XYZ file of C-alpha atoms in Angstrom:
463
model
C 22.485 -8.186 -101.251
C 24.412 -5.452 -103.060
C 27.050 -8.012 -104.101
C 24.371 -10.365 -105.414
C 22.716 -7.440 -107.206
C 26.026 -6.501 -108.831
C 26.595 -10.053 -110.073
C 23.072 -10.195 -111.476
C 23.627 -6.788 -113.126
C 26.749 -8.063 -114.873
C 24.843 -11.120 -116.118
C 22.124 -8.873 -117.541
C 24.711 -6.570 -119.128
C 26.382 -9.498 -120.888
C 23.012 -10.860 -122.036
C 21.891 -7.471 -123.355
C 25.217 -6.876 -125.111
C 24.934 -10.303 -126.764
C 21.355 -9.656 -127.878
C 22.119 -6.202 -129.278
C 25.213 -7.367 -131.162
C 23.165 -10.221 -132.659
C 20.570 -7.746 -133.970
C 17.697 -8.540 -131.632
C 15.126 -5.746 -131.489
C 16.796 -3.240 -129.114
C 13.558 -1.773 -127.730
C 12.152 -5.061 -126.470
C 15.565 -6.287 -125.268
C 16.132 -3.179 -123.142
C 12.550 -3.004 -121.926
C 12.349 -6.673 -120.933
C 15.750 -6.713 -119.223
C 14.924 -3.488 -117.369
C 11.648 -4.897 -116.037
C 13.320 -8.152 -115.003
C 16.055 -6.243 -113.152
C 13.483 -4.074 -111.374
C 11.554 -7.184 -110.312
C 14.743 -8.880 -109.147
C 15.770 -5.783 -107.176
C 12.405 -5.798 -105.399
C 12.840 -9.443 -104.436
C 16.366 -8.726 -103.134
C 15.113 -5.674 -101.248
C 17.463 -3.197 -102.987
C 14.611 -1.290 -104.612
C 11.015 -0.358 -103.926
C 8.717 1.686 -106.134
C 7.960 5.052 -104.550
C 4.330 5.663 -105.531
C 4.629 9.427 -105.051
C 7.962 9.834 -106.831
C 7.893 7.074 -109.460
C 4.176 6.779 -110.225
C 2.963 10.320 -109.690
C 1.000 9.342 -106.588
C -1.244 6.862 -108.418
C -0.283 3.255 -107.769
C -2.322 0.310 -109.061
C -2.614 -1.332 -105.650
C -0.470 -4.350 -106.583
C 3.303 -4.201 -106.812
C 3.458 -6.401 -109.936
C 1.180 -4.057 -111.852
C 3.114 -1.074 -110.470
C 6.207 -2.274 -112.342
C 4.307 -2.073 -115.625
C 2.729 1.209 -114.556
C 6.290 2.528 -114.403
C 6.523 2.117 -118.203
C 3.558 4.455 -118.587
C 5.102 7.059 -116.292
C 8.444 6.929 -118.119
C 6.619 7.258 -121.433
C 4.573 10.204 -120.136
C 7.724 11.934 -118.923
C 9.654 11.369 -122.139
C 6.773 12.249 -124.440
C 6.248 15.529 -122.645
C 9.933 16.348 -122.400
C 12.121 15.034 -125.195
C 9.867 12.721 -127.211
C 7.613 15.379 -128.718
C 10.608 17.561 -129.511
C 12.408 14.785 -131.388
C 9.231 13.846 -133.239
C 8.556 17.419 -134.398
C 12.134 17.799 -135.609
C 11.929 14.495 -137.477
C 8.649 15.592 -139.023
C 10.092 18.938 -140.067
C 13.125 17.286 -141.671
C 10.811 14.997 -143.662
C 8.692 17.996 -144.716
C 11.799 19.906 -145.881
C 12.751 16.964 -148.094
C 9.213 16.652 -149.432
C 8.984 20.286 -150.585
C 12.653 20.290 -151.762
C 13.665 23.048 -149.357
C 16.744 20.975 -148.526
C 17.724 21.038 -152.223
C 17.366 24.822 -152.266
C 19.649 25.103 -149.232
C 22.261 22.928 -150.920
C 22.122 24.960 -154.118
C 22.483 28.317 -152.333
C 25.197 27.112 -149.960
C 27.317 25.281 -152.497
C 28.600 28.343 -154.363
C 30.501 29.957 -151.452
C 31.596 26.529 -150.230
C 33.035 25.373 -153.550
C 36.514 26.297 -152.300
C 36.244 23.210 -150.053
C 35.471 20.968 -153.013
C 39.065 19.789 -153.186
C 39.220 19.349 -149.413
C 35.787 18.080 -148.304
C 37.215 16.415 -145.184
C 38.408 19.812 -143.985
C 34.900 21.222 -144.404
C 33.578 18.299 -142.364
C 35.755 18.851 -139.295
C 35.010 22.593 -139.271
C 31.442 21.616 -138.430
C 32.590 20.245 -135.066
C 33.510 23.495 -133.241
C 30.664 25.402 -134.906
C 28.178 22.732 -133.905
C 29.547 22.648 -130.364
C 28.903 26.383 -130.048
C 25.357 25.825 -131.295
C 24.955 23.035 -128.741
C 25.569 25.559 -125.994
C 22.574 27.526 -127.295
C 20.451 24.437 -128.046
C 21.194 21.942 -125.243
C 19.452 18.928 -126.738
C 21.708 16.335 -128.339
C 19.078 14.635 -130.484
C 17.427 17.973 -131.258
C 20.578 19.692 -132.493
C 21.721 16.557 -134.311
C 18.505 16.407 -136.318
C 18.614 20.131 -137.042
C 22.151 19.780 -138.391
C 21.143 16.740 -140.456
C 18.424 18.883 -142.002
C 20.704 21.838 -142.727
C 24.408 20.907 -142.779
C 24.319 17.234 -143.794
C 23.087 17.736 -147.397
C 25.688 20.477 -147.926
C 28.557 18.256 -146.766
C 27.393 15.274 -148.821
C 27.123 17.401 -151.942
C 30.632 18.736 -151.342
C 31.889 15.164 -151.610
C 31.937 14.171 -147.933
C 30.804 10.586 -147.383
C 27.503 10.128 -145.573
C 29.146 8.435 -142.588
C 31.826 11.110 -142.281
C 29.198 13.849 -142.419
C 26.938 12.260 -139.840
C 29.870 11.382 -137.555
C 31.006 15.005 -137.224
C 27.388 16.072 -136.727
C 26.974 13.602 -133.864
C 30.332 14.789 -132.481
C 28.917 18.297 -132.108
C 27.084 17.019 -129.025
C 29.925 15.226 -127.249
C 30.415 17.991 -124.655
C 27.205 18.471 -122.714
C 28.072 21.953 -121.555
C 26.692 25.471 -121.342
C 24.459 27.198 -118.782
C 21.330 25.621 -120.273
C 22.510 22.019 -119.996
C 20.820 19.779 -117.411
C 24.155 18.086 -116.666
C 25.834 21.465 -116.231
C 23.116 22.599 -113.840
C 23.466 19.437 -111.755
C 27.270 19.537 -111.711
C 27.317 23.238 -110.813
C 24.863 22.606 -107.983
C 26.996 19.776 -106.589
C 30.157 21.886 -106.949
C 28.546 24.818 -105.136
C 28.749 27.375 -107.938
C 26.563 29.008 -110.568
C 25.970 27.472 -113.993
C 27.798 30.320 -115.728
C 30.773 30.160 -113.370
C 31.097 26.416 -113.895
C 30.798 26.839 -117.668
C 33.296 29.706 -118.068
C 35.889 28.776 -115.439
C 35.898 24.994 -115.781
C 34.096 23.563 -118.817
C 35.501 25.864 -121.509
C 39.208 25.653 -120.490
C 39.033 21.862 -120.710
C 36.709 21.510 -123.710
C 38.626 23.843 -126.055
C 41.952 21.913 -126.243
C 40.134 18.557 -126.359
C 37.932 19.823 -129.212
C 41.010 20.832 -131.223
C 42.490 17.370 -130.689
C 39.197 15.741 -131.685
C 39.147 17.707 -134.947
C 42.493 16.150 -135.843
C 41.357 12.685 -134.755
C 38.100 12.857 -136.721
C 39.943 14.089 -139.793
C 42.410 11.178 -139.679
C 39.913 8.465 -138.687
C 37.242 9.420 -141.194
C 39.802 9.607 -143.990
C 41.065 6.136 -143.048
C 37.549 4.624 -142.937
C 36.529 6.327 -146.187
C 39.571 4.931 -148.000
C 38.829 1.500 -146.550
C 35.195 1.743 -147.689
C 36.232 2.871 -151.171
C 38.500 -0.157 -151.447
C 35.447 -2.323 -150.806
C 33.301 -0.255 -153.154
C 30.742 0.765 -150.510
C 31.120 4.557 -150.573
C 29.003 6.477 -153.037
C 29.985 10.131 -153.021
C 27.528 12.535 -154.595
C 29.525 15.622 -155.504
C 27.125 18.177 -156.891
C 27.938 20.329 -159.885
C 26.094 23.557 -159.100
C 26.045 24.568 -162.779
C 24.035 21.482 -163.718
C 21.952 21.285 -160.547
C 18.221 21.914 -160.950
C 16.035 22.922 -158.031
C 12.279 22.960 -158.458
C 11.644 24.899 -155.228
C 12.153 28.702 -155.081
C 15.635 29.554 -153.814
C 14.186 31.538 -150.916
C 13.183 28.133 -149.519
C 16.857 27.743 -148.547
C 16.118 29.659 -145.328
C 13.475 27.159 -144.192
C 15.721 24.234 -143.089
C 17.820 26.582 -140.931
C 14.884 28.674 -139.669
C 14.309 26.629 -136.455
C 18.006 26.886 -135.567
C 17.996 30.632 -136.209
C 14.893 31.101 -134.045
C 16.435 29.146 -131.173
C 19.607 31.234 -131.242
C 17.904 34.630 -131.630
C 15.243 33.915 -129.016
C 17.515 32.458 -126.353
C 18.828 33.579 -122.977
C 21.910 35.009 -124.689
C 20.098 37.633 -126.767
C 17.665 40.348 -125.751
C 16.997 42.084 -129.046
C 13.476 43.234 -128.276
C 13.816 44.959 -124.918
C 12.301 42.100 -122.919
C 13.588 38.537 -122.779
C 11.840 36.200 -125.237
C 12.857 32.545 -125.077
C 11.724 29.732 -127.390
C 12.005 26.017 -126.756
C 12.819 23.643 -129.597
C 9.321 22.208 -130.093
C 7.755 25.662 -130.253
C 10.390 26.775 -132.762
C 9.576 23.754 -134.930
C 5.854 24.540 -135.040
C 6.527 28.211 -135.801
C 8.789 27.130 -138.657
C 6.150 24.663 -139.864
C 3.536 27.391 -140.225
C 6.008 29.792 -141.842
C 6.702 27.050 -144.389
C 2.993 26.486 -144.947
C 2.664 30.225 -145.649
C 5.446 29.973 -148.230
C 3.684 27.021 -149.856
C 0.353 28.874 -149.985
C 2.019 31.774 -151.786
C 3.815 29.364 -154.122
C 0.844 27.215 -155.151
C -2.120 29.479 -154.331
C -3.949 26.278 -153.464
C -5.026 25.426 -149.921
C -5.825 21.819 -150.849
C -2.395 21.096 -152.376
C -0.512 22.919 -149.626
C -2.325 21.131 -146.823
C -1.945 17.760 -148.566
C 1.852 18.106 -148.551
C 1.893 18.685 -144.789
C 1.170 14.964 -144.483
C 4.944 14.448 -144.841
C 5.390 16.227 -141.502
C 3.026 13.906 -139.623
C 4.454 10.828 -141.342
C 7.964 11.906 -140.339
C 6.825 12.328 -136.731
C 5.424 8.803 -136.692
C 8.597 7.328 -138.156
C 10.773 9.001 -135.528
C 8.458 7.852 -132.736
C 8.655 4.233 -133.864
C 12.430 4.205 -134.306
C 13.800 6.724 -131.813
C 11.400 7.704 -129.027
C 10.500 4.099 -128.183
C 14.210 3.331 -127.882
C 14.765 6.245 -125.472
C 11.890 5.015 -123.280
C 13.179 1.430 -123.273
C 16.727 2.582 -122.461
C 15.468 4.553 -119.454
C 13.666 1.495 -118.065
C 16.891 -0.476 -118.552
C 18.957 2.152 -116.725
C 16.461 2.194 -113.837
C 16.814 -1.575 -113.559
C 20.590 -1.391 -113.562
C 20.639 1.290 -110.872
C 18.035 -0.531 -108.753
C 20.330 -3.558 -108.362
C 23.064 -1.367 -106.839
C 25.527 -1.887 -109.702
C 26.722 1.708 -109.722
C 26.907 2.104 -105.947
C 28.974 -1.068 -105.595
C 31.646 0.145 -108.025
C 32.036 3.478 -106.224
C 32.185 1.782 -102.817
C 34.810 -0.694 -104.037
C 37.100 2.125 -105.206
C 36.881 4.077 -101.958
C 37.309 1.019 -99.738
C 40.460 -0.044 -101.617
C 42.081 3.257 -100.650
C 42.676 4.578 -104.165
C 44.102 8.140 -104.340
C 41.692 10.855 -105.459
C 42.853 11.068 -109.080
C 42.742 7.286 -109.514
C 39.274 7.082 -107.955
C 38.205 9.786 -110.418
C 39.663 7.889 -113.363
C 37.815 4.709 -112.350
C 34.515 6.579 -111.959
C 35.076 8.412 -115.272
C 35.612 5.074 -117.030
C 32.503 3.597 -115.406
C 30.357 6.613 -116.325
C 31.697 6.480 -119.884
C 30.803 2.799 -120.176
C 27.454 3.329 -118.445
C 26.559 6.044 -120.956
C 27.398 3.651 -123.810
C 25.279 0.922 -122.258
C 22.343 3.136 -121.260
C 22.444 5.380 -124.317
C 22.030 8.394 -122.041
C 24.566 10.877 -120.734
C 22.080 12.293 -118.243
C 21.177 8.906 -116.775
C 24.800 7.914 -116.157
C 25.911 11.259 -114.706
C 22.817 11.793 -112.576
C 23.372 8.323 -111.095
C 26.947 9.070 -110.013
C 26.952 12.838 -109.517
C 25.356 13.043 -106.054
C 28.005 10.679 -104.679
C 30.928 12.907 -105.678
C 30.998 15.535 -102.876
C 31.342 12.837 -100.201
C 33.912 10.876 -102.221
C 35.928 14.044 -102.928
C 35.959 14.907 -99.232
C 37.271 11.429 -98.350
C 40.157 11.623 -100.852
C 41.005 15.305 -100.269
C 39.893 16.726 -103.623
C 37.662 19.613 -104.631
C 34.283 18.320 -105.859
C 34.591 20.238 -109.141
C 37.894 18.501 -109.960
C 36.087 15.163 -109.920
C 32.789 16.360 -111.341
C 34.095 18.081 -114.475
C 35.694 15.131 -116.331
C 32.941 12.826 -115.066
C 30.243 15.085 -116.470
C 31.926 15.523 -119.860
C 32.717 11.798 -120.137
C 29.014 10.945 -119.851
C 28.128 12.887 -123.004
C 31.171 11.496 -124.820
C 30.060 7.953 -124.032
C 26.578 8.704 -125.344
C 28.025 9.315 -128.825
C 29.422 5.752 -128.898
C 26.157 4.118 -127.918
C 24.199 2.461 -130.753
C 21.004 2.935 -128.716
C 21.494 6.612 -127.810
C 18.747 8.931 -129.029
C 21.207 11.199 -130.863
C 22.849 8.269 -132.676
C 19.624 6.507 -133.642
C 17.954 9.775 -134.681
C 20.688 11.153 -136.949
C 21.478 7.715 -138.400
C 17.825 7.131 -139.257
C 17.369 10.479 -140.992
C 20.762 10.359 -142.734
C 20.192 6.820 -143.995
C 23.145 5.105 -142.295
C 23.358 2.280 -139.746
C 23.822 3.255 -136.068
C 26.524 0.600 -135.622
C 28.533 2.027 -138.542
C 28.255 5.504 -137.031
C 29.399 4.216 -133.642
C 32.489 2.685 -135.276
C 33.389 6.096 -136.712
C 33.060 7.723 -133.277
C 34.735 5.066 -131.152
C 38.437 5.750 -131.840
C 38.320 9.579 -131.699
C 36.207 9.635 -128.548
C 38.058 6.982 -126.552
C 41.333 8.706 -127.444
C 39.772 12.082 -126.646
C 38.594 10.778 -123.269
C 42.115 9.676 -122.379
C 43.505 13.039 -123.502
C 40.894 14.902 -121.450
C 41.852 13.025 -118.304
C 45.564 13.719 -118.883
C 44.989 17.421 -119.579
C 42.739 17.810 -116.550
C 44.860 16.011 -113.969
C 48.403 16.605 -115.233
C 48.568 19.919 -117.092
């Protein structure tokens, strides 16, 4: 049955890839194919819905309805976990644009950054290591991406960086899902039998640092090539801002508002204890705190409750837009990934490698490639790694390797693959807010990240 399930999985993958490349609505394509795969897996006997685990202990009483009930449970989980966070960030970004706080940030930031005016591409790649450090403190790809679009993106664009170049380096800030607060790190560390911090310091950092340096070079070269190609076709409109002639209607102190959520998340994190006792903020809470700080600024500015409250509508409108374009896609992608896993597609690939007697390093390379491709297909680094991760200790024991030697590149490859997925939350979210097409952004990321993946494997297993 596993072989039949694998064949059916491949058919669905081809069909979904065809539909997505021909611009069918991605949400309904992923959702429908996921439900069909789940139903097929039940018929084949490779999957059954666990009422306690999958439906929170409340089944409908009929297996057919239980499949649709699964959509509700996935939506509940995502809305409470990542959906609300992404929506609040999207709303805050829209509010910052509405009150021109983003313009104030650009105006204030442009003066010290004018030295990069003749080398805007250099300014762009410097965002990558800085953003990666921030990602360690704010382990949410879509969350950090949207925060950087709100704060860094307008600065880069007004320096002369193309919109696609700017958004590509911002999305690249999340390609290494690492740090003690990362869910993937926690799972990998658990499987490797070590603490999160030990795994991060002794294994993730030594591999991520040289690969990041290489990626900076690759992004610099690739973005310059694509920008020149776009200019030749007349499709790049660079908006270099002359600070002397720039007019900002908002008070310049508003420049702190777009970066306020990011500052709150860093100051009130596990890495700082500035107030005697540990105070930790999550992203959604930081967004609402920032929202009400902004409202206070607006009340002082206008001295009118009616006008101030009326402008907050931009926040709620932004939340709705992000829900319709991003959150629904995340939910649909999770149903699709559940369907793919239920047919035994992932298990069959791992079993094939081990049964063919591949050496440990080669087995790792095959699994890394599969996880990378699975992350692209699913649009989720967590889904792909969590599907494979638990299998690694047994596989490593069979081929005579330490679990961490297999887990590390596998775990990092899952987040790299996510940045090349046109349906990933991070890609859809930042593309939507930045006003570019997800497919164009994926093209910018594809060459640097596939090359970076190959380099990571070579560095890890050879040097």
